[in-house]
mmCIF file of C-alpha atoms and ligand atoms in Angstrom:
data_model
loop_
_atom_site.group_PDB
_atom_site.id
_atom_site.type_symbol
_atom_site.label_atom_id
_atom_site.label_comp_id
_atom_site.label_asym_id
_atom_site.label_seq_id
_atom_site.Cartn_x
_atom_site.Cartn_y
_atom_site.Cartn_z
ATOM 1 C CA MET A 567 12.732 25.401 6.503
ATOM 2 C CA ARG A 568 15.181 26.214 9.295
ATOM 3 C CA THR A 569 15.754 23.404 11.769
ATOM 4 C CA GLU A 570 17.393 23.067 15.169
ATOM 5 C CA LEU A 571 17.485 19.372 15.873
ATOM 6 C CA ALA A 572 19.327 18.249 18.993
ATOM 7 C CA PRO A 573 23.000 17.327 18.326
ATOM 8 C CA SER A 574 22.382 13.867 19.795
ATOM 9 C CA LEU A 575 19.695 13.275 17.185
ATOM 10 C CA LEU A 576 21.817 14.700 14.375
ATOM 11 C CA ALA A 577 24.444 12.119 15.310
ATOM 12 C CA THR A 578 22.064 9.356 14.120
ATOM 13 C CA PRO A 579 21.309 8.434 10.466
ATOM 14 C CA GLU A 580 17.548 8.915 10.995
ATOM 15 C CA GLY A 581 18.120 12.336 12.592
ATOM 16 C CA ARG A 582 20.307 13.500 9.730
ATOM 17 C CA ARG A 583 17.813 12.200 7.172
ATOM 18 C CA ALA A 584 14.907 13.912 8.936
ATOM 19 C CA ASP A 585 16.871 17.162 9.036
ATOM 20 C CA GLU A 586 17.598 16.911 5.310
ATOM 21 C CA ILE A 587 13.933 16.305 4.472
ATOM 22 C CA LEU A 588 12.691 19.098 6.744
ATOM 23 C CA ARG A 589 15.112 21.576 5.176
ATOM 24 C CA ALA A 590 13.762 20.770 1.703
ATOM 25 C CA CYS A 591 10.298 22.019 2.693
ATOM 26 C CA VAL A 592 9.652 25.667 1.853
ATOM 27 C CA HIS A 593 6.232 25.583 3.615
ATOM 28 C CA CYS A 594 4.415 26.761 0.486
ATOM 29 C CA GLY A 595 1.337 24.656 1.326
ATOM 30 C CA PHE A 596 0.705 23.418 -2.244
ATOM 31 C CA CYS A 597 0.519 19.898 -0.788
ATOM 32 C CA ASN A 598 -2.549 20.785 1.297
ATOM 33 C CA ALA A 599 -4.565 21.139 -1.922
ATOM 34 C CA THR A 600 -4.339 17.400 -2.655
ATOM 35 C CA CYS A 601 -4.417 16.027 0.901
ATOM 36 C CA PRO A 602 -7.630 14.028 1.560
ATOM 37 C CA THR A 603 -7.618 14.544 5.339
ATOM 38 C CA TYR A 604 -7.026 18.288 4.988
ATOM 39 C CA GLN A 605 -9.890 18.479 2.513
ATOM 40 C CA GLN A 606 -12.202 16.631 4.900
ATOM 41 C CA LEU A 607 -11.204 18.246 8.198
ATOM 42 C CA GLY A 608 -9.964 21.688 7.113
ATOM 43 C CA ASP A 609 -7.410 21.704 9.938
ATOM 44 C CA GLU A 610 -3.857 22.788 9.072
ATOM 45 C CA LEU A 611 -2.535 20.073 11.399
ATOM 46 C CA ASP A 612 -4.383 17.448 9.333
ATOM 47 C CA GLY A 613 -2.542 18.449 6.180
ATOM 48 C CA PRO A 614 1.028 17.568 5.154
ATOM 49 C CA ARG A 615 2.508 20.979 5.901
ATOM 50 C CA GLY A 616 1.066 20.962 9.427
ATOM 51 C CA ARG A 617 2.226 17.396 10.001
ATOM 52 C CA ILE A 618 5.721 18.321 8.855
ATOM 53 C CA TYR A 619 5.741 21.101 11.471
ATOM 54 C CA LEU A 620 4.512 18.643 14.094
ATOM 55 C CA ILE A 621 7.314 16.199 13.248
ATOM 56 C CA LYS A 622 9.830 19.055 13.367
ATOM 57 C CA GLY A 623 8.543 19.892 16.869
ATOM 58 C CA LEU A 624 8.808 16.246 17.908
ATOM 59 C CA LEU A 625 12.429 16.148 16.841
ATOM 60 C CA GLU A 626 13.412 19.534 18.284
ATOM 61 C CA TYR A 627 11.532 19.242 21.595
ATOM 62 C CA PRO A 628 11.234 15.515 22.240
ATOM 63 C CA ASP A 629 10.522 15.867 25.969
ATOM 64 C CA GLU A 630 7.163 17.635 25.813
ATOM 65 C CA PRO A 631 4.496 14.929 26.353
ATOM 66 C CA GLU A 632 1.556 17.176 25.435
ATOM 67 C CA SER A 633 3.005 18.077 22.034
ATOM 68 C CA VAL A 634 3.831 14.403 21.408
ATOM 69 C CA ARG A 635 0.213 13.508 22.205
ATOM 70 C CA ILE A 636 -1.105 16.188 19.814
ATOM 71 C CA ALA A 637 1.297 15.055 17.108
ATOM 72 C CA ARG A 638 0.136 11.454 17.545
ATOM 73 C CA THR A 639 -3.495 12.409 16.879
ATOM 74 C CA HIS A 640 -2.682 14.131 13.594
ATOM 75 C CA LEU A 641 -0.039 11.659 12.403
ATOM 76 C CA ASP A 642 -2.442 8.770 13.119
ATOM 77 C CA ARG A 643 -5.026 10.432 10.864
ATOM 78 C CA CYS A 644 -2.586 10.528 7.933
ATOM 79 C CA LEU A 645 -3.403 7.889 5.306
ATOM 80 C CA THR A 646 0.221 7.639 4.093
ATOM 81 C CA CYS A 647 -1.298 8.051 0.627
ATOM 82 C CA ARG A 648 1.646 10.206 -0.529
ATOM 83 C CA ALA A 649 -0.514 12.474 -2.710
ATOM 84 C CA CYS A 650 1.430 15.297 -1.060
ATOM 85 C CA GLU A 651 4.706 13.910 -2.445
ATOM 86 C CA THR A 652 3.323 13.932 -5.981
ATOM 87 C CA THR A 653 2.191 17.541 -5.545
ATOM 88 C CA CYS A 654 5.236 18.960 -3.760
ATOM 89 C CA PRO A 655 7.372 21.134 -6.074
ATOM 90 C CA SER A 656 10.394 20.794 -3.760
ATOM 91 C CA GLY A 657 10.525 16.996 -3.763
ATOM 92 C CA VAL A 658 9.947 16.648 -0.016
ATOM 93 C CA ARG A 659 10.056 12.936 0.940
ATOM 94 C CA TYR A 660 7.094 13.172 3.263
ATOM 95 C CA ALA A 661 6.484 9.414 3.770
ATOM 96 C CA GLU A 662 10.057 8.868 4.911
ATOM 97 C CA LEU A 663 9.760 11.743 7.369
ATOM 98 C CA LEU A 664 6.419 10.408 8.580
ATOM 99 C CA GLU A 665 8.003 7.030 9.366
ATOM 100 C CA ILE A 666 10.581 8.780 11.546
ATOM 101 C CA GLY A 667 7.905 10.941 13.193
ATOM 102 C CA ARG A 668 5.687 7.955 13.934
ATOM 103 C CA MET A 669 8.550 6.081 15.543
ATOM 104 C CA ARG A 670 9.231 9.070 17.832
ATOM 105 C CA VAL A 671 5.542 9.169 18.743
ATOM 106 C CA GLU A 672 5.500 5.477 19.669
ATOM 107 C CA ASP A 673 8.632 5.959 21.794
ATOM 108 C CA GLY A 674 7.212 9.044 23.512
ATOM 109 C CA THR A 675 3.589 8.099 24.356
ATOM 110 C CA HIS A 676 1.545 5.220 25.747
ATOM 111 C CA ARG A 677 -1.590 4.215 23.925
ATOM 112 C CA GLY A 678 -4.603 2.903 25.843
ATOM 113 C CA LEU A 679 -4.916 -0.844 26.405
ATOM 114 C CA GLY A 680 -7.613 -1.329 23.735
ATOM 115 C CA ALA A 681 -5.603 0.516 21.067
ATOM 116 C CA ARG A 682 -2.438 -1.386 21.956
ATOM 117 C CA LEU A 683 -4.211 -4.743 21.790
ATOM 118 C CA LEU A 684 -5.815 -3.957 18.422
ATOM 119 C CA ARG A 685 -2.497 -2.833 16.917
ATOM 120 C CA ARG A 686 -0.749 -5.930 18.305
ATOM 121 C CA LEU A 687 -3.501 -8.148 16.917
ATOM 122 C CA LEU A 688 -3.219 -6.578 13.459
ATOM 123 C CA THR A 689 0.569 -6.886 13.314
ATOM 124 C CA PHE A 690 0.333 -10.469 14.577
ATOM 125 C CA VAL A 691 -2.485 -11.836 12.400
ATOM 126 C CA LEU A 692 -2.355 -10.023 9.053
ATOM 127 C CA PRO A 693 1.268 -10.809 8.114
ATOM 128 C CA ARG A 694 0.826 -14.547 8.855
ATOM 129 C CA ARG A 695 -0.373 -15.803 5.522
ATOM 130 C CA ARG A 696 -1.553 -19.272 6.582
ATOM 131 C CA LEU A 697 -3.182 -18.100 9.799
ATOM 132 C CA PHE A 698 -4.912 -15.221 8.027
ATOM 133 C CA ARG A 699 -6.133 -17.549 5.280
ATOM 134 C CA VAL A 700 -7.703 -19.855 7.892
ATOM 135 C CA LEU A 701 -9.285 -16.913 9.729
ATOM 136 C CA ALA A 702 -10.593 -15.414 6.473
ATOM 137 C CA GLY A 703 -12.127 -18.820 5.626
ATOM 138 C CA LEU A 704 -13.769 -19.012 9.056
ATOM 139 C CA GLY A 705 -14.910 -15.414 8.649
ATOM 140 C CA ARG A 706 -16.670 -16.292 5.399
ATOM 141 C CA SER A 707 -18.454 -19.189 7.113
ATOM 142 C CA PHE A 708 -19.451 -17.202 10.178
ATOM 143 C CA ARG A 709 -19.795 -13.732 8.644
ATOM 144 C CA TRP A 710 -23.231 -13.339 10.254
ATOM 145 C CA MET A 711 -21.485 -13.216 13.663
ATOM 146 C CA LEU A 712 -18.899 -10.567 12.728
ATOM 147 C CA PRO A 713 -19.126 -6.751 12.741
ATOM 148 C CA GLY A 714 -19.617 -5.065 9.361
ATOM 149 C CA VAL A 715 -16.160 -3.445 9.382
ATOM 150 C CA LEU A 716 -14.650 -6.969 9.186
ATOM 151 C CA THR A 717 -17.162 -8.794 6.959
ATOM 152 C CA SER A 718 -16.946 -6.050 4.361
ATOM 153 C CA HIS A 719 -13.388 -7.292 3.678
ATOM 154 C CA LEU A 720 -14.449 -10.912 3.135
ATOM 155 C CA PRO A 721 -15.590 -11.560 -0.445
ATOM 156 C CA ALA A 722 -17.394 -14.767 -1.449
ATOM 157 C CA GLY A 723 -15.717 -17.880 -2.922
ATOM 158 C CA VAL A 724 -13.544 -17.541 -6.057
ATOM 159 C CA ASN A 725 -11.550 -19.621 -8.520
ATOM 160 C CA THR A 726 -7.948 -19.827 -7.316
ATOM 161 C CA ARG A 727 -6.451 -22.526 -9.539
ATOM 162 C CA TRP A 728 -3.071 -21.808 -11.122
ATOM 163 C CA PRO A 729 -2.185 -23.431 -14.475
ATOM 164 C CA VAL A 730 -0.297 -26.731 -14.362
ATOM 165 C CA PRO A 731 3.384 -25.701 -14.055
ATOM 166 C CA VAL A 732 5.423 -26.045 -17.247
ATOM 167 C CA ALA A 733 9.162 -25.250 -17.223
ATOM 168 C CA ARG A 734 9.799 -22.263 -19.511
ATOM 169 C CA GLN A 735 12.784 -20.205 -20.515
ATOM 170 C CA ARG A 736 11.089 -17.034 -19.351
ATOM 171 C CA ARG A 737 10.226 -17.066 -15.638
ATOM 172 C CA VAL A 738 8.998 -14.533 -13.122
ATOM 173 C CA ALA A 739 8.506 -14.778 -9.366
ATOM 174 C CA LEU A 740 5.039 -13.811 -8.180
ATOM 175 C CA LEU A 741 4.649 -12.194 -4.787
ATOM 176 C CA GLN A 742 1.606 -13.767 -3.153
ATOM 177 C CA GLY A 743 1.168 -11.242 -0.357
ATOM 178 C CA CYS A 744 -0.374 -12.188 2.965
ATOM 179 C CA VAL A 745 -3.703 -10.321 2.771
ATOM 180 C CA GLN A 746 -4.157 -10.808 -0.973
ATOM 181 C CA ASP A 747 -3.446 -14.519 -0.735
ATOM 182 C CA ALA A 748 -6.357 -14.855 1.698
ATOM 183 C CA LEU A 749 -8.867 -12.345 0.314
ATOM 184 C CA THR A 750 -8.332 -12.266 -3.488
ATOM 185 C CA PRO A 751 -6.219 -15.301 -4.441
ATOM 186 C CA GLN A 752 -7.969 -15.359 -7.837
ATOM 187 C CA VAL A 753 -5.861 -12.368 -8.932
ATOM 188 C CA ASN A 754 -2.529 -14.170 -8.944
ATOM 189 C CA ALA A 755 -4.164 -17.315 -10.347
ATOM 190 C CA GLN A 756 -5.447 -15.225 -13.261
ATOM 191 C CA LEU A 757 -2.046 -13.594 -13.764
ATOM 192 C CA ALA A 758 -0.328 -16.993 -13.775
ATOM 193 C CA SER A 759 -2.752 -18.076 -16.550
ATOM 194 C CA LEU A 760 -2.120 -14.898 -18.552
ATOM 195 C CA LEU A 761 1.632 -15.382 -18.306
ATOM 196 C CA ASP A 762 1.332 -19.059 -19.189
ATOM 197 C CA ARG A 763 -0.416 -18.113 -22.439
ATOM 198 C CA LYS A 764 2.467 -15.761 -23.223
ATOM 199 C CA GLY A 765 5.003 -18.536 -22.627
ATOM 200 C CA ILE A 766 6.168 -17.256 -19.246
ATOM 201 C CA GLU A 767 6.305 -19.403 -16.129
ATOM 202 C CA ALA A 768 5.038 -17.829 -12.912
ATOM 203 C CA VAL A 769 6.827 -19.183 -9.860
ATOM 204 C CA ARG A 770 5.550 -18.935 -6.292
ATOM 205 C CA VAL A 771 7.964 -17.719 -3.634
ATOM 206 C CA GLU A 772 7.680 -20.608 -1.205
ATOM 207 C CA ASP A 773 9.252 -18.977 1.852
ATOM 208 C CA GLU A 774 7.695 -15.591 1.182
ATOM 209 C CA SER A 775 7.016 -13.576 4.270
ATOM 210 C CA CYS A 776 4.956 -10.411 4.743
ATOM 211 C CA CYS A 777 6.457 -7.450 2.860
ATOM 212 C CA GLY A 778 6.543 -5.481 6.142
ATOM 213 C CA ALA A 779 4.165 -2.690 5.081
ATOM 214 C CA LEU A 780 1.599 -3.374 7.804
ATOM 215 C CA ALA A 781 4.104 -3.213 10.653
ATOM 216 C CA LEU A 782 5.730 -0.169 9.052
ATOM 217 C CA HIS A 783 2.417 1.728 8.912
ATOM 218 C CA LEU A 784 1.857 0.931 12.581
ATOM 219 C CA ALA A 785 5.373 2.213 13.402
ATOM 220 C CA ASP A 786 6.505 -1.205 14.623
ATOM 221 C CA GLN A 787 9.983 -0.807 13.197
ATOM 222 C CA ASP A 788 11.448 -3.971 14.749
ATOM 223 C CA ARG A 789 8.739 -6.225 13.381
ATOM 224 C CA ALA A 790 8.876 -4.502 9.984
ATOM 225 C CA GLN A 791 12.636 -5.040 9.703
ATOM 226 C CA GLU A 792 12.324 -8.626 10.879
ATOM 227 C CA THR A 793 9.743 -9.577 8.231
ATOM 228 C CA MET A 794 11.512 -7.572 5.517
ATOM 229 C CA THR A 795 14.757 -9.377 6.263
ATOM 230 C CA ARG A 796 13.081 -12.785 6.034
ATOM 231 C CA ASN A 797 11.520 -11.768 2.743
ATOM 232 C CA VAL A 798 14.803 -10.473 1.372
ATOM 233 C CA VAL A 799 16.465 -13.821 2.083
ATOM 234 C CA ALA A 800 13.654 -15.728 0.320
ATOM 235 C CA LEU A 801 13.467 -13.375 -2.680
ATOM 236 C CA ALA A 802 17.185 -12.746 -3.218
ATOM 237 C CA ALA A 803 17.688 -16.485 -3.708
ATOM 238 C CA MET A 804 15.250 -16.393 -6.653
ATOM 239 C CA VAL A 805 16.543 -13.306 -8.440
ATOM 240 C CA PRO A 806 19.195 -15.078 -10.558
ATOM 241 C CA ASP A 807 16.554 -17.463 -11.982
ATOM 242 C CA VAL A 808 13.787 -14.998 -12.892
ATOM 243 C CA GLU A 809 13.334 -11.950 -15.125
ATOM 244 C CA ALA A 810 11.561 -10.022 -12.377
ATOM 245 C CA ILE A 811 9.719 -10.245 -9.088
ATOM 246 C CA LEU A 812 6.132 -9.221 -9.825
ATOM 247 C CA SER A 813 3.577 -7.778 -7.455
ATOM 248 C CA THR A 814 -0.137 -7.549 -8.189
ATOM 249 C CA ALA A 815 -0.747 -5.650 -4.936
ATOM 250 C CA SER A 816 0.668 -2.161 -5.402
ATOM 251 C CA GLY A 817 0.786 -1.666 -1.615
ATOM 252 C CA CYS A 818 3.219 -4.571 -1.267
ATOM 253 C CA GLY A 819 5.103 -3.608 -4.426
ATOM 254 C CA VAL A 820 5.907 -0.102 -3.258
ATOM 255 C CA THR A 821 7.299 -1.463 0.018
ATOM 256 C CA VAL A 822 9.489 -4.135 -1.599
ATOM 257 C CA LYS A 823 10.780 -1.600 -4.128
ATOM 258 C CA GLU A 824 12.034 0.469 -1.192
ATOM 259 C CA TYR A 825 13.762 -2.376 0.676
ATOM 260 C CA ASP A 826 17.144 -0.810 -0.071
ATOM 261 C CA ARG A 827 16.088 2.254 1.935
ATOM 262 C CA HIS A 828 14.332 0.336 4.703
ATOM 263 C CA LEU A 829 17.313 -1.954 5.236
ATOM 264 C CA ALA A 830 20.102 0.587 4.627
ATOM 265 C CA GLY A 831 23.010 -0.198 6.968
ATOM 266 C CA HIS A 832 21.566 -3.646 7.730
ATOM 267 C CA GLU A 833 23.692 -6.770 7.219
ATOM 268 C CA ARG A 834 21.302 -7.758 4.391
ATOM 269 C CA ALA A 835 21.459 -4.329 2.718
ATOM 270 C CA GLY A 836 23.167 -5.694 -0.426
ATOM 271 C CA GLU A 837 20.518 -8.376 -0.987
ATOM 272 C CA ALA A 838 17.769 -5.854 -0.172
ATOM 273 C CA LYS A 839 19.026 -3.649 -3.014
ATOM 274 C CA VAL A 840 19.073 -6.595 -5.429
ATOM 275 C CA VAL A 841 15.489 -7.501 -4.500
ATOM 276 C CA ALA A 842 14.281 -3.896 -4.711
ATOM 277 C CA GLU A 843 15.779 -3.465 -8.182
ATOM 278 C CA ALA A 844 14.273 -6.725 -9.447
ATOM 279 C CA THR A 845 10.739 -5.883 -8.285
ATOM 280 C CA ARG A 846 8.124 -4.573 -10.732
ATOM 281 C CA ASP A 847 4.477 -3.803 -10.488
ATOM 282 C CA VAL A 848 2.714 -6.217 -12.815
ATOM 283 C CA ALA A 849 1.609 -3.320 -15.058
ATOM 284 C CA GLU A 850 5.245 -2.398 -15.763
ATOM 285 C CA TYR A 851 5.962 -5.959 -16.830
ATOM 286 C CA LEU A 852 2.832 -6.526 -18.912
ATOM 287 C CA ARG A 853 2.895 -3.251 -20.835
ATOM 288 C CA GLU A 854 4.803 -4.895 -23.704
ATOM 289 C CA PHE A 855 2.016 -7.471 -24.313
ATOM 290 C CA GLN A 856 -1.360 -7.342 -26.017
ATOM 291 C CA PHE A 857 -4.397 -8.879 -24.297
ATOM 292 C CA ASP A 858 -8.055 -9.507 -25.056
ATOM 293 C CA LYS A 859 -11.183 -8.820 -23.044
ATOM 294 C CA ARG A 860 -12.130 -11.582 -20.642
ATOM 295 C CA THR A 861 -15.578 -10.203 -19.796
ATOM 296 C CA ASP A 862 -18.558 -9.010 -21.799
ATOM 297 C CA VAL A 863 -18.617 -5.600 -20.088
ATOM 298 C CA ASP A 864 -17.363 -2.480 -21.876
ATOM 299 C CA ARG A 865 -17.167 0.509 -19.575
ATOM 300 C CA VAL A 866 -14.488 0.450 -16.888
ATOM 301 C CA ALA A 867 -13.733 3.043 -14.210
ATOM 302 C CA PHE A 868 -10.122 2.615 -13.099
ATOM 303 C CA GLN A 869 -9.126 3.578 -9.570
ATOM 304 C CA PRO A 870 -5.331 3.931 -9.400
ATOM 305 C CA PRO A 871 -4.279 3.067 -5.833
ATOM 306 C CA CYS A 872 -2.147 5.671 -4.072
ATOM 307 C CA SER A 873 0.644 3.107 -3.756
ATOM 308 C CA LEU A 874 0.645 2.833 -7.568
ATOM 309 C CA GLN A 875 0.262 6.460 -8.677
ATOM 310 C CA HIS A 876 2.002 8.279 -5.806
ATOM 311 C CA GLY A 877 4.199 5.588 -4.226
ATOM 312 C CA GLN A 878 5.511 4.033 -7.449
ATOM 313 C CA ALA A 879 4.783 6.972 -9.786
ATOM 314 C CA ILE A 880 3.122 4.630 -12.315
ATOM 315 C CA THR A 881 0.356 6.462 -14.141
ATOM 316 C CA GLY A 882 -1.599 5.648 -17.295
ATOM 317 C CA VAL A 883 -0.037 2.206 -17.838
ATOM 318 C CA VAL A 884 -2.962 0.073 -16.623
ATOM 319 C CA GLU A 885 -5.382 2.300 -18.523
ATOM 320 C CA ASP A 886 -3.384 1.768 -21.763
ATOM 321 C CA ILE A 887 -3.349 -2.012 -21.284
ATOM 322 C CA LEU A 888 -7.108 -2.105 -20.666
ATOM 323 C CA ARG A 889 -7.804 0.140 -23.664
ATOM 324 C CA GLY A 890 -5.563 -2.066 -25.789
ATOM 325 C CA ALA A 891 -7.712 -5.050 -24.785
ATOM 326 C CA GLY A 892 -10.845 -3.235 -25.995
ATOM 327 C CA TYR A 893 -12.309 -1.639 -22.859
ATOM 328 C CA GLU A 894 -13.651 1.880 -22.721
ATOM 329 C CA LEU A 895 -12.128 3.783 -19.772
ATOM 330 C CA VAL A 896 -14.615 6.281 -18.355
ATOM 331 C CA ALA A 897 -13.442 9.620 -16.970
ATOM 332 C CA VAL A 898 -13.074 9.768 -13.173
ATOM 333 C CA ALA A 899 -12.713 13.104 -11.397
ATOM 334 C CA ASP A 900 -10.036 13.681 -8.744
ATOM 335 C CA ALA A 901 -8.340 10.351 -9.432
ATOM 336 C CA HIS A 902 -5.435 11.433 -7.203
ATOM 337 C CA LEU A 903 -7.525 11.138 -4.021
ATOM 338 C CA CYS A 904 -7.285 8.141 -1.668
ATOM 339 C CA CYS A 905 -10.286 5.783 -1.354
ATOM 340 C CA GLY A 906 -9.744 5.450 2.417
ATOM 341 C CA SER A 907 -8.437 1.898 2.478
ATOM 342 C CA ALA A 908 -4.762 2.697 3.175
ATOM 343 C CA GLY A 909 -3.547 -0.558 4.748
ATOM 344 C CA THR A 910 -4.981 -0.913 8.248
ATOM 345 C CA TYR A 911 -6.422 2.625 8.140
ATOM 346 C CA SER A 912 -9.924 1.406 7.231
ATOM 347 C CA LEU A 913 -9.922 -0.770 10.374
ATOM 348 C CA LEU A 914 -8.400 1.825 12.724
ATOM 349 C CA HIS A 915 -10.196 4.937 11.389
ATOM 350 C CA SER A 916 -13.391 3.479 9.986
ATOM 351 C CA GLY A 917 -15.350 6.772 10.042
ATOM 352 C CA MET A 918 -12.883 8.700 7.873
ATOM 353 C CA ALA A 919 -12.327 5.623 5.702
ATOM 354 C CA ARG A 920 -16.066 5.339 4.975
ATOM 355 C CA THR A 921 -16.358 9.057 4.191
ATOM 356 C CA LEU A 922 -13.466 8.884 1.723
ATOM 357 C CA ARG A 923 -14.906 5.721 0.178
ATOM 358 C CA SER A 924 -18.299 7.359 -0.384
ATOM 359 C CA GLU A 925 -16.666 10.322 -2.108
ATOM 360 C CA LYS A 926 -14.437 8.067 -4.195
ATOM 361 C CA LEU A 927 -17.364 5.839 -5.228
ATOM 362 C CA ARG A 928 -19.456 8.869 -6.153
ATOM 363 C CA ARG A 929 -16.716 9.928 -8.583
ATOM 364 C CA LEU A 930 -15.999 6.402 -9.828
ATOM 365 C CA THR A 931 -19.656 5.672 -10.626
ATOM 366 C CA ALA A 932 -20.583 9.104 -12.028
ATOM 367 C CA ALA A 933 -20.201 7.904 -15.652
ATOM 368 C CA ARG A 934 -22.094 4.656 -14.918
ATOM 369 C CA PRO A 935 -19.290 2.115 -15.496
ATOM 370 C CA HIS A 936 -20.066 -1.609 -15.712
ATOM 371 C CA VAL A 937 -17.136 -2.420 -13.479
ATOM 372 C CA ILE A 938 -14.598 -0.647 -11.257
ATOM 373 C CA ALA A 939 -11.013 -1.846 -11.661
ATOM 374 C CA THR A 940 -8.157 -1.280 -9.258
ATOM 375 C CA ALA A 941 -4.646 -2.576 -8.552
ATOM 376 C CA ASN A 942 -4.432 -3.315 -4.845
ATOM 377 C CA VAL A 943 -6.221 -5.810 -2.635
ATOM 378 C CA GLY A 944 -6.983 -3.260 0.106
ATOM 379 C CA CYS A 945 -8.695 -0.854 -2.300
ATOM 380 C CA GLN A 946 -10.528 -3.711 -4.011
ATOM 381 C CA THR A 947 -12.138 -5.079 -0.843
ATOM 382 C CA HIS A 948 -12.713 -1.656 0.730
ATOM 383 C CA LEU A 949 -14.433 -0.216 -2.357
ATOM 384 C CA GLY A 950 -16.275 -3.471 -3.046
ATOM 385 C CA ALA A 951 -17.929 -3.285 0.360
ATOM 386 C CA GLY A 952 -19.502 0.080 -0.468
ATOM 387 C CA THR A 953 -21.091 -0.425 -3.872
ATOM 388 C CA ASN A 954 -23.169 -2.794 -5.991
ATOM 389 C CA VAL A 955 -20.920 -2.143 -8.993
ATOM 390 C CA PRO A 956 -18.449 -5.063 -9.262
ATOM 391 C CA VAL A 957 -14.936 -4.104 -8.105
ATOM 392 C CA MET A 958 -12.133 -6.217 -9.571
ATOM 393 C CA HIS A 959 -8.398 -6.235 -9.944
ATOM 394 C CA TRP A 960 -7.666 -5.113 -13.518
ATOM 395 C CA ILE A 961 -5.829 -8.402 -14.177
ATOM 396 C CA GLU A 962 -9.176 -10.177 -13.813
ATOM 397 C CA LEU A 963 -10.477 -8.325 -16.885
ATOM 398 C CA LEU A 964 -7.877 -9.741 -19.289
ATOM 399 C CA ARG A 965 -7.211 -12.932 -21.145
HETATM 400 S S1 LIG B 115 4.327 21.376 -1.053
HETATM 401 FE FE1 LIG B 115 6.311 20.550 -0.387
HETATM 402 S S2 LIG B 115 7.551 22.364 0.091
HETATM 403 FE FE2 LIG B 115 5.403 23.061 0.024
HETATM 404 S S3 LIG B 115 4.682 22.850 2.169
HETATM 405 FE FE3 LIG B 115 4.158 20.951 1.152
HETATM 406 S S4 LIG B 115 5.896 19.591 1.591
HETATM 407 FE FE4 LIG B 115 6.601 21.703 2.018
HETATM 408 S S1 LIG B 116 0.183 11.169 2.972
HETATM 409 FE FE1 LIG B 116 -1.889 11.682 2.229
HETATM 410 S S2 LIG B 116 -3.135 12.008 4.082
HETATM 411 FE FE2 LIG B 116 -0.966 12.057 4.697
HETATM 412 S S3 LIG B 116 -0.396 14.225 4.633
HETATM 413 FE FE3 LIG B 116 0.167 13.368 2.627
HETATM 414 S S4 LIG B 116 -1.631 13.740 1.315
HETATM 415 FE FE4 LIG B 116 -2.305 14.011 3.465
#
């Protein structure tokens, strides 16, 4: 694609990077075939190729408020699922370009008061682990007073006890995550037990901060960098003492794995690279072990989160581990499509999120599984709110 970005923009690292990404796109449109919003809305501007053109326009003609407003509408509707990256034959780094485009949109337009307050509230509450845990607890107690879009993310009480710590030679750090720690704390508790049985000590990261994904998705670059930096400091200190930093939430994992890119040029860039290289999705770490079934169900439908299959390019690993434990994995059509959760997307675009969830659940339940398994807290709670079939993290199925 030919580009004509302003020289002032090309003088910045983000401008040069955007130019490089734009030039890699040959506007073939293959990516539209796997884009969930393009499939639903049928509008070129709600597909990756159209959004790439919109971002190009934003960067070439930054002073046209009407085009910035139009771009905002279509970039907001993007799930950041990255299915388009998996499909693209030219290796276009769409998500990176989208981050740059969204920042330009936030600089160039004013959102209404209600939208601004909601976005502020989300970036304030969700990354604060203790505050969110208290609010989630209150939400469970007073769920009858809350709107359905919120209560659907609040599952009932669960077992969250970790095994009694025993010092081991093999140790891993376990990312707790802010949302996961409040909504599905049983997942990490179960992983800590699994590791304990394999002779591996799971260590909590005491000063862990939000991974920064939520602020990043809402184009709040300053807040994202601030929380990432705090996390880098906490995690880098642990790296010498552990084999790996493990994440059971693929949405957090994909962000931490890209800290070197997010903090490039930052004073903590070196530590960010160390942390990024030490981080693994739990499936990558556990693939060398054999597990048994923990439940009496047989048929499992696995939903690979976008952050796992597209963001981290991990495919088939969870399925192999579950099969190895004795589960039957049922076939699921169009597994590449997003379920509609997508971070804060299900709260900000609830209509589209519900439509995508219905379609995803139709495919997931077509072969009548006993349970749906997934690998990210957002997908787990979002899908769980739309079906009577139990939705669990796949770690919960093993012992
Ligand atoms: S598939 Fe890749 S090269 Fe083709 S239009 Fe989409 S982003 Fe551009
Ligand atoms: S990230 Fe997902 S929703 Fe956004 S353009 Fe790519 S495929 Fe479409």
